[in-house]
Amino acid sequence: MPDPRLSEKISRLRAAIARASRLCVLTGAGASAESGVPVYRGNEGLYAAWSAADMATPEGFARDPEKVWAWYHDRRRQLAALKPNAGHLALAALQKDRLARLGPDSFRLVTQNVDGLHQAAGSTGVIEVHGSLWQIRCTGCAAVTDAPGPLDAVPHCPGCGAVCRPHIVWFGEMLPPEVWSAAVEAASACDVFISVGTSAVVQPVASLVHLAADAGALVAEINLEETPNSRWLDLSLLGKSGDILPALVDS
Ligand code: OAD
């Protein structure tokens, strides 16, 4: 259902962004949906069609690395062809403008997405809390290697020769501590926090909005539908991120 007060909420959020010294934006799969990237949950989501226990756990990888890599090779092929959407481009333009006028602490982008589309849109310093589809990690020496191009069926570490896995956080795993610290710092130190296109159910990332609110930030979300946070947030904007983010950024 269309949000009847959407344009008023966009004006309020735009004014809050203009006043903010520090802005933190958190994105989830919905921010990439209009580029053609499937979301995770819901009838059309990835988890409706494949087993997270097989494809997104260290145990699944240990059981059958070929099968897991075959799935990731497919996903890499599909996503390599996709382009950033208007929402990604709006966030990149907002960052560029704020950094030029207000300095490096004025904008932080935290993403749960592993698709690299924020960087493709021109965003820099993106805090990728769940890793990247375009990096691999050695199961022996833990070295992380950029791997944007074609890979062997099961890639091996260029340094020590051990099997590599996708550099993606799987179920039951901790987030890389330095990446998580950067996300916590960004959320705790901002005046405005905007959560975009995430179902806000996966921890610990779902706690970031609470950290921001507890620290006194104005907290807002942009989503096609209500989330567990919509009722208590300062502003819940219902609609597509590819429509709302450009409207927020256009002055
Ligand atoms: P989900 O699939 O859980 O949620 C996607 C959200 O995006 C839903 O709330 C949709 O309503 C919303 N949405 C869809 N299209 C949209 C659009 N065009 N504009 C705005 N909102 C839209 O995805 P995430 O919340 O990102 O973890 O999932 C979190 C984590 O769960 C993922 O990072 C992944 C998964 O397990 C890992 O891979 C480690």
PDB file of N, CA and C and ligand atoms in Angstrom, residues 27-35 37-42 45-47 50 52 56 72 75 85 111-114 129-131 168-171 173 175 195-203 205 221-228 237-245, ligand 1:
ATOM      1  N   THR A  27      22.565  -0.554   4.607  1.00  0.00           N
ATOM      2  CA  THR A  27      21.751  -1.136   3.535  1.00  0.00           C
ATOM      3  C   THR A  27      21.689  -2.656   3.646  1.00  0.00           C
ATOM      4  N   GLY A  28      20.578  -3.198   3.102  1.00  0.00           N
ATOM      5  CA  GLY A  28      20.379  -4.639   3.002  1.00  0.00           C
ATOM      6  C   GLY A  28      19.964  -4.992   1.582  1.00  0.00           C
ATOM      7  N   ALA A  29      19.577  -6.239   1.401  1.00  0.00           N
ATOM      8  CA  ALA A  29      19.326  -6.775   0.055  1.00  0.00           C
ATOM      9  C   ALA A  29      18.312  -5.952  -0.740  1.00  0.00           C
ATOM     10  N   GLY A  30      17.338  -5.333  -0.041  1.00  0.00           N
ATOM     11  CA  GLY A  30      16.329  -4.530  -0.747  1.00  0.00           C
ATOM     12  C   GLY A  30      16.933  -3.369  -1.508  1.00  0.00           C
ATOM     13  N   ALA A  31      18.093  -2.871  -1.045  1.00  0.00           N
ATOM     14  CA  ALA A  31      18.738  -1.743  -1.729  1.00  0.00           C
ATOM     15  C   ALA A  31      19.272  -2.170  -3.104  1.00  0.00           C
ATOM     16  N   SER A  32      19.496  -3.469  -3.282  1.00  0.00           N
ATOM     17  CA  SER A  32      19.992  -3.969  -4.575  1.00  0.00           C
ATOM     18  C   SER A  32      18.895  -4.638  -5.407  1.00  0.00           C
ATOM     19  N   ALA A  33      17.681  -4.736  -4.839  1.00  0.00           N
ATOM     20  CA  ALA A  33      16.626  -5.494  -5.529  1.00  0.00           C
ATOM     21  C   ALA A  33      16.304  -4.898  -6.899  1.00  0.00           C
ATOM     22  N   GLU A  34      16.312  -3.570  -6.986  1.00  0.00           N
ATOM     23  CA  GLU A  34      15.964  -2.946  -8.278  1.00  0.00           C
ATOM     24  C   GLU A  34      17.083  -3.066  -9.316  1.00  0.00           C
ATOM     25  N   SER A  35      18.242  -3.575  -8.887  1.00  0.00           N
ATOM     26  CA  SER A  35      19.302  -3.902  -9.850  1.00  0.00           C
ATOM     27  C   SER A  35      19.137  -5.322 -10.372  1.00  0.00           C
ATOM     28  N   VAL A  37      19.152  -8.035  -8.089  1.00  0.00           N
ATOM     29  CA  VAL A  37      19.727  -8.973  -7.110  1.00  0.00           C
ATOM     30  C   VAL A  37      18.589  -9.533  -6.258  1.00  0.00           C
ATOM     31  N   PRO A  38      18.487 -10.854  -6.152  1.00  0.00           N
ATOM     32  CA  PRO A  38      17.398 -11.400  -5.333  1.00  0.00           C
ATOM     33  C   PRO A  38      17.601 -11.100  -3.844  1.00  0.00           C
ATOM     34  N   VAL A  39      16.517 -10.834  -3.128  1.00  0.00           N
ATOM     35  CA  VAL A  39      16.601 -10.686  -1.674  1.00  0.00           C
ATOM     36  C   VAL A  39      16.706 -12.097  -1.075  1.00  0.00           C
ATOM     37  N   TYR A  40      16.851 -12.171   0.247  1.00  0.00           N
ATOM     38  CA  TYR A  40      17.027 -13.466   0.905  1.00  0.00           C
ATOM     39  C   TYR A  40      15.697 -14.074   1.356  1.00  0.00           C
ATOM     40  N   ARG A  41      14.846 -13.228   1.959  1.00  0.00           N
ATOM     41  CA  ARG A  41      13.634 -13.756   2.594  1.00  0.00           C
ATOM     42  C   ARG A  41      12.390 -13.472   1.747  1.00  0.00           C
ATOM     43  N   GLY A  42      11.272 -14.132   2.103  1.00  0.00           N
ATOM     44  CA  GLY A  42      10.044 -13.962   1.333  1.00  0.00           C
ATOM     45  C   GLY A  42       9.924 -15.021   0.249  1.00  0.00           C
ATOM     46  N   GLY A  45      12.542 -14.994  -2.330  1.00  0.00           N
ATOM     47  CA  GLY A  45      13.895 -14.850  -1.804  1.00  0.00           C
ATOM     48  C   GLY A  45      14.744 -16.096  -2.022  1.00  0.00           C
ATOM     49  N   LEU A  46      16.069 -15.918  -1.896  1.00  0.00           N
ATOM     50  CA  LEU A  46      17.004 -17.031  -2.099  1.00  0.00           C
ATOM     51  C   LEU A  46      16.722 -18.194  -1.165  1.00  0.00           C
ATOM     52  N   TYR A  47      16.329 -17.885   0.080  1.00  0.00           N
ATOM     53  CA  TYR A  47      16.144 -18.960   1.054  1.00  0.00           C
ATOM     54  C   TYR A  47      14.903 -19.811   0.764  1.00  0.00           C
ATOM     55  N   TRP A  50      16.962 -22.418  -1.896  1.00  0.00           N
ATOM     56  CA  TRP A  50      18.179 -23.180  -1.602  1.00  0.00           C
ATOM     57  C   TRP A  50      18.391 -23.294  -0.106  1.00  0.00           C
ATOM     58  N   ALA A  52      20.186 -22.891   3.171  1.00  0.00           N
ATOM     59  CA  ALA A  52      21.234 -22.114   3.835  1.00  0.00           C
ATOM     60  C   ALA A  52      22.186 -23.046   4.589  1.00  0.00           C
ATOM     61  N   ALA A  56      25.516 -21.924   3.144  1.00  0.00           N
ATOM     62  CA  ALA A  56      25.929 -20.749   3.923  1.00  0.00           C
ATOM     63  C   ALA A  56      26.308 -21.127   5.344  1.00  0.00           C
ATOM     64  N   TYR A  72      28.235 -20.529  -5.750  1.00  0.00           N
ATOM     65  CA  TYR A  72      28.812 -19.178  -5.724  1.00  0.00           C
ATOM     66  C   TYR A  72      29.300 -18.743  -7.111  1.00  0.00           C
ATOM     67  N   ARG A  75      26.289 -17.496  -8.834  1.00  0.00           N
ATOM     68  CA  ARG A  75      25.864 -16.210  -8.283  1.00  0.00           C
ATOM     69  C   ARG A  75      26.808 -15.089  -8.759  1.00  0.00           C
ATOM     70  N   ASN A  85      21.661   0.691  -9.116  1.00  0.00           N
ATOM     71  CA  ASN A  85      20.381   1.361  -9.424  1.00  0.00           C
ATOM     72  C   ASN A  85      20.400   2.796  -8.898  1.00  0.00           C
ATOM     73  N   THR A 111      27.067  -1.832   4.830  1.00  0.00           N
ATOM     74  CA  THR A 111      26.175  -2.683   4.031  1.00  0.00           C
ATOM     75  C   THR A 111      26.282  -4.150   4.438  1.00  0.00           C
ATOM     76  N   GLN A 112      25.120  -4.803   4.403  1.00  0.00           N
ATOM     77  CA  GLN A 112      25.094  -6.258   4.584  1.00  0.00           C
ATOM     78  C   GLN A 112      25.263  -6.947   3.239  1.00  0.00           C
ATOM     79  N   ASN A 113      25.242  -6.174   2.159  1.00  0.00           N
ATOM     80  CA  ASN A 113      25.255  -6.773   0.824  1.00  0.00           C
ATOM     81  C   ASN A 113      26.674  -7.157   0.420  1.00  0.00           C
ATOM     82  N   VAL A 114      26.767  -8.246  -0.318  1.00  0.00           N
ATOM     83  CA  VAL A 114      28.076  -8.762  -0.725  1.00  0.00           C
ATOM     84  C   VAL A 114      28.300  -8.537  -2.221  1.00  0.00           C
ATOM     85  N   VAL A 129      29.852  -5.566   6.188  1.00  0.00           N
ATOM     86  CA  VAL A 129      29.839  -6.384   7.409  1.00  0.00           C
ATOM     87  C   VAL A 129      29.686  -7.882   7.137  1.00  0.00           C
ATOM     88  N   HIS A 130      29.127  -8.256   5.996  1.00  0.00           N
ATOM     89  CA  HIS A 130      28.951  -9.679   5.696  1.00  0.00           C
ATOM     90  C   HIS A 130      29.935 -10.178   4.633  1.00  0.00           C
ATOM     91  N   GLY A 131      30.965  -9.362   4.325  1.00  0.00           N
ATOM     92  CA  GLY A 131      31.979  -9.800   3.378  1.00  0.00           C
ATOM     93  C   GLY A 131      31.657  -9.392   1.958  1.00  0.00           C
ATOM     94  N   ILE A 168      32.747 -14.546   2.852  1.00  0.00           N
ATOM     95  CA  ILE A 168      31.385 -14.155   3.212  1.00  0.00           C
ATOM     96  C   ILE A 168      31.101 -14.738   4.586  1.00  0.00           C
ATOM     97  N   VAL A 169      30.400 -13.957   5.409  1.00  0.00           N
ATOM     98  CA  VAL A 169      30.067 -14.438   6.753  1.00  0.00           C
ATOM     99  C   VAL A 169      28.895 -15.412   6.625  1.00  0.00           C
ATOM    100  N   TRP A 170      29.103 -16.625   7.118  1.00  0.00           N
ATOM    101  CA  TRP A 170      28.059 -17.650   7.052  1.00  0.00           C
ATOM    102  C   TRP A 170      27.367 -17.807   8.408  1.00  0.00           C
ATOM    103  N   PHE A 171      26.279 -18.532   8.394  1.00  0.00           N
ATOM    104  CA  PHE A 171      25.528 -18.737   9.644  1.00  0.00           C
ATOM    105  C   PHE A 171      26.430 -19.389  10.682  1.00  0.00           C
ATOM    106  N   GLU A 173      28.838 -17.910  12.221  1.00  0.00           N
ATOM    107  CA  GLU A 173      30.180 -17.311  12.263  1.00  0.00           C
ATOM    108  C   GLU A 173      30.126 -15.891  12.815  1.00  0.00           C
ATOM    109  N   LEU A 175      31.251 -11.937  12.859  1.00  0.00           N
ATOM    110  CA  LEU A 175      31.673 -10.928  11.881  1.00  0.00           C
ATOM    111  C   LEU A 175      33.147 -10.602  12.149  1.00  0.00           C
ATOM    112  N   SER A 195      18.169   3.118   7.785  1.00  0.00           N
ATOM    113  CA  SER A 195      18.239   1.708   7.449  1.00  0.00           C
ATOM    114  C   SER A 195      17.457   1.513   6.143  1.00  0.00           C
ATOM    115  N   VAL A 196      18.112   0.935   5.138  1.00  0.00           N
ATOM    116  CA  VAL A 196      17.500   0.858   3.799  1.00  0.00           C
ATOM    117  C   VAL A 196      17.397  -0.593   3.331  1.00  0.00           C
ATOM    118  N   GLY A 197      16.178  -1.054   3.044  1.00  0.00           N
ATOM    119  CA  GLY A 197      16.012  -2.345   2.378  1.00  0.00           C
ATOM    120  C   GLY A 197      16.542  -3.533   3.145  1.00  0.00           C
ATOM    121  N   THR A 198      16.322  -3.536   4.467  1.00  0.00           N
ATOM    122  CA  THR A 198      16.704  -4.730   5.237  1.00  0.00           C
ATOM    123  C   THR A 198      15.540  -5.163   6.109  1.00  0.00           C
ATOM    124  N   SER A 199      15.388  -6.499   6.227  1.00  0.00           N
ATOM    125  CA  SER A 199      14.304  -7.017   7.055  1.00  0.00           C
ATOM    126  C   SER A 199      14.608  -6.821   8.540  1.00  0.00           C
ATOM    127  N   ALA A 200      15.854  -6.436   8.851  1.00  0.00           N
ATOM    128  CA  ALA A 200      16.248  -6.076  10.223  1.00  0.00           C
ATOM    129  C   ALA A 200      16.027  -7.231  11.201  1.00  0.00           C
ATOM    130  N   VAL A 201      16.326  -8.459  10.746  1.00  0.00           N
ATOM    131  CA  VAL A 201      16.155  -9.617  11.629  1.00  0.00           C
ATOM    132  C   VAL A 201      17.467 -10.361  11.875  1.00  0.00           C
ATOM    133  N   VAL A 202      18.519 -10.020  11.145  1.00  0.00           N
ATOM    134  CA  VAL A 202      19.766 -10.775  11.289  1.00  0.00           C
ATOM    135  C   VAL A 202      20.716 -10.028  12.235  1.00  0.00           C
ATOM    136  N   GLN A 203      21.072 -10.701  13.315  1.00  0.00           N
ATOM    137  CA  GLN A 203      21.996 -10.109  14.289  1.00  0.00           C
ATOM    138  C   GLN A 203      23.435 -10.463  13.909  1.00  0.00           C
ATOM    139  N   VAL A 205      23.827  -7.279  13.099  1.00  0.00           N
ATOM    140  CA  VAL A 205      23.655  -6.034  12.342  1.00  0.00           C
ATOM    141  C   VAL A 205      22.341  -5.331  12.718  1.00  0.00           C
ATOM    142  N   GLU A 221      13.844   4.465   8.476  1.00  0.00           N
ATOM    143  CA  GLU A 221      14.043   3.325   7.581  1.00  0.00           C
ATOM    144  C   GLU A 221      13.289   3.554   6.281  1.00  0.00           C
ATOM    145  N   ILE A 222      13.839   2.936   5.243  1.00  0.00           N
ATOM    146  CA  ILE A 222      13.201   2.958   3.924  1.00  0.00           C
ATOM    147  C   ILE A 222      13.014   1.500   3.538  1.00  0.00           C
ATOM    148  N   ASN A 223      11.781   1.088   3.325  1.00  0.00           N
ATOM    149  CA  ASN A 223      11.522  -0.320   3.018  1.00  0.00           C
ATOM    150  C   ASN A 223      10.201  -0.417   2.274  1.00  0.00           C
ATOM    151  N   LEU A 224      10.084  -1.462   1.460  1.00  0.00           N
ATOM    152  CA  LEU A 224       8.820  -1.709   0.764  1.00  0.00           C
ATOM    153  C   LEU A 224       7.686  -1.977   1.740  1.00  0.00           C
ATOM    154  N   GLU A 225       8.033  -2.582   2.877  1.00  0.00           N
ATOM    155  CA  GLU A 225       7.001  -2.950   3.849  1.00  0.00           C
ATOM    156  C   GLU A 225       7.503  -2.695   5.260  1.00  0.00           C
ATOM    157  N   GLU A 226       6.600  -2.787   6.231  1.00  0.00           N
ATOM    158  CA  GLU A 226       7.001  -2.549   7.613  1.00  0.00           C
ATOM    159  C   GLU A 226       7.964  -3.647   8.089  1.00  0.00           C
ATOM    160  N   THR A 227       8.839  -3.279   9.024  1.00  0.00           N
ATOM    161  CA  THR A 227       9.782  -4.232   9.630  1.00  0.00           C
ATOM    162  C   THR A 227       9.501  -4.251  11.131  1.00  0.00           C
ATOM    163  N   PRO A 228      10.211  -5.115  11.875  1.00  0.00           N
ATOM    164  CA  PRO A 228      10.003  -5.126  13.331  1.00  0.00           C
ATOM    165  C   PRO A 228      10.292  -3.764  13.978  1.00  0.00           C
ATOM    166  N   LEU A 237       9.629   5.133   6.101  1.00  0.00           N
ATOM    167  CA  LEU A 237       9.220   5.545   4.753  1.00  0.00           C
ATOM    168  C   LEU A 237       8.976   4.282   3.938  1.00  0.00           C
ATOM    169  N   LEU A 238       7.735   4.078   3.531  1.00  0.00           N
ATOM    170  CA  LEU A 238       7.387   2.860   2.791  1.00  0.00           C
ATOM    171  C   LEU A 238       7.445   3.133   1.295  1.00  0.00           C
ATOM    172  N   GLY A 239       8.318   2.361   0.618  1.00  0.00           N
ATOM    173  CA  GLY A 239       8.428   2.515  -0.837  1.00  0.00           C
ATOM    174  C   GLY A 239       9.739   1.929  -1.301  1.00  0.00           C
ATOM    175  N   LYS A 240      10.034   2.109  -2.585  1.00  0.00           N
ATOM    176  CA  LYS A 240      11.264   1.538  -3.156  1.00  0.00           C
ATOM    177  C   LYS A 240      12.448   2.456  -2.868  1.00  0.00           C
ATOM    178  N   SER A 241      13.567   1.846  -2.493  1.00  0.00           N
ATOM    179  CA  SER A 241      14.754   2.675  -2.221  1.00  0.00           C
ATOM    180  C   SER A 241      15.212   3.398  -3.488  1.00  0.00           C
ATOM    181  N   GLY A 242      14.990   2.793  -4.650  1.00  0.00           N
ATOM    182  CA  GLY A 242      15.402   3.442  -5.902  1.00  0.00           C
ATOM    183  C   GLY A 242      14.567   4.670  -6.234  1.00  0.00           C
ATOM    184  N   ASP A 243      13.413   4.809  -5.589  1.00  0.00           N
ATOM    185  CA  ASP A 243      12.611   6.037  -5.746  1.00  0.00           C
ATOM    186  C   ASP A 243      12.911   7.030  -4.627  1.00  0.00           C
ATOM    187  N   ILE A 244      12.986   6.497  -3.384  1.00  0.00           N
ATOM    188  CA  ILE A 244      13.039   7.396  -2.225  1.00  0.00           C
ATOM    189  C   ILE A 244      14.435   8.006  -2.046  1.00  0.00           C
ATOM    190  N   LEU A 245      15.493   7.225  -2.227  1.00  0.00           N
ATOM    191  CA  LEU A 245      16.842   7.782  -2.004  1.00  0.00           C
ATOM    192  C   LEU A 245      17.129   8.947  -2.973  1.00  0.00           C
TER     193      LEU A 245
HETATM  194  P1  OAD B   1      16.129  -9.754   3.448  1.00  0.00           P
HETATM  195  O1  OAD B   1      15.864 -10.579   2.244  1.00  0.00           O
HETATM  196  O2  OAD B   1      15.958 -10.390   4.782  1.00  0.00           O
HETATM  197  O3  OAD B   1      15.235  -8.451   3.439  1.00  0.00           O
HETATM  198  C1  OAD B   1      15.139  -7.611   2.320  1.00  0.00           C
HETATM  199  C2  OAD B   1      14.274  -6.422   2.688  1.00  0.00           C
HETATM  200  O4  OAD B   1      14.273  -5.528   1.603  1.00  0.00           O
HETATM  201  C3  OAD B   1      12.809  -6.775   3.002  1.00  0.00           C
HETATM  202  O5  OAD B   1      12.436  -6.146   4.220  1.00  0.00           O
HETATM  203  C4  OAD B   1      12.049  -6.168   1.808  1.00  0.00           C
HETATM  204  O6  OAD B   1      10.774  -5.671   2.190  1.00  0.00           O
HETATM  205  C5  OAD B   1      12.960  -5.031   1.408  1.00  0.00           C
HETATM  206  N1  OAD B   1      12.894  -4.611  -0.012  1.00  0.00           N
HETATM  207  C6  OAD B   1      12.769  -5.394  -1.113  1.00  0.00           C
HETATM  208  N2  OAD B   1      12.826  -4.651  -2.236  1.00  0.00           N
HETATM  209  C7  OAD B   1      12.984  -3.369  -1.840  1.00  0.00           C
HETATM  210  C8  OAD B   1      13.132  -2.127  -2.523  1.00  0.00           C
HETATM  211  N3  OAD B   1      13.112  -2.036  -3.871  1.00  0.00           N
HETATM  212  N4  OAD B   1      13.276  -0.995  -1.783  1.00  0.00           N
HETATM  213  C9  OAD B   1      13.282  -1.044  -0.423  1.00  0.00           C
HETATM  214  N5  OAD B   1      13.157  -2.192   0.273  1.00  0.00           N
HETATM  215  C10 OAD B   1      13.026  -3.334  -0.417  1.00  0.00           C
HETATM  216  O7  OAD B   1      17.621  -9.166   3.287  1.00  0.00           O
HETATM  217  P2  OAD B   1      18.587  -8.550   4.393  1.00  0.00           P
HETATM  218  O8  OAD B   1      17.851  -7.827   5.439  1.00  0.00           O
HETATM  219  O9  OAD B   1      19.660  -7.813   3.673  1.00  0.00           O
HETATM  220  O10 OAD B   1      23.485 -12.531   5.333  1.00  0.00           O
HETATM  221  O11 OAD B   1      19.208  -9.867   5.007  1.00  0.00           O
HETATM  222  C11 OAD B   1      20.191  -9.761   5.993  1.00  0.00           C
HETATM  223  C12 OAD B   1      21.193 -10.878   5.860  1.00  0.00           C
HETATM  224  O12 OAD B   1      20.499 -12.134   5.847  1.00  0.00           O
HETATM  225  C13 OAD B   1      21.942 -10.884   4.554  1.00  0.00           C
HETATM  226  O13 OAD B   1      23.084 -10.005   4.555  1.00  0.00           O
HETATM  227  C14 OAD B   1      22.390 -12.313   4.431  1.00  0.00           C
HETATM  228  C15 OAD B   1      21.155 -13.023   4.933  1.00  0.00           C
HETATM  229  O14 OAD B   1      21.417 -14.218   5.624  1.00  0.00           O
HETATM  230  C16 OAD B   1      24.592 -13.140   4.889  1.00  0.00           C
HETATM  231  O15 OAD B   1      24.729 -13.547   3.759  1.00  0.00           O
HETATM  232  C17 OAD B   1      25.656 -13.279   5.919  1.00  0.00           C
END
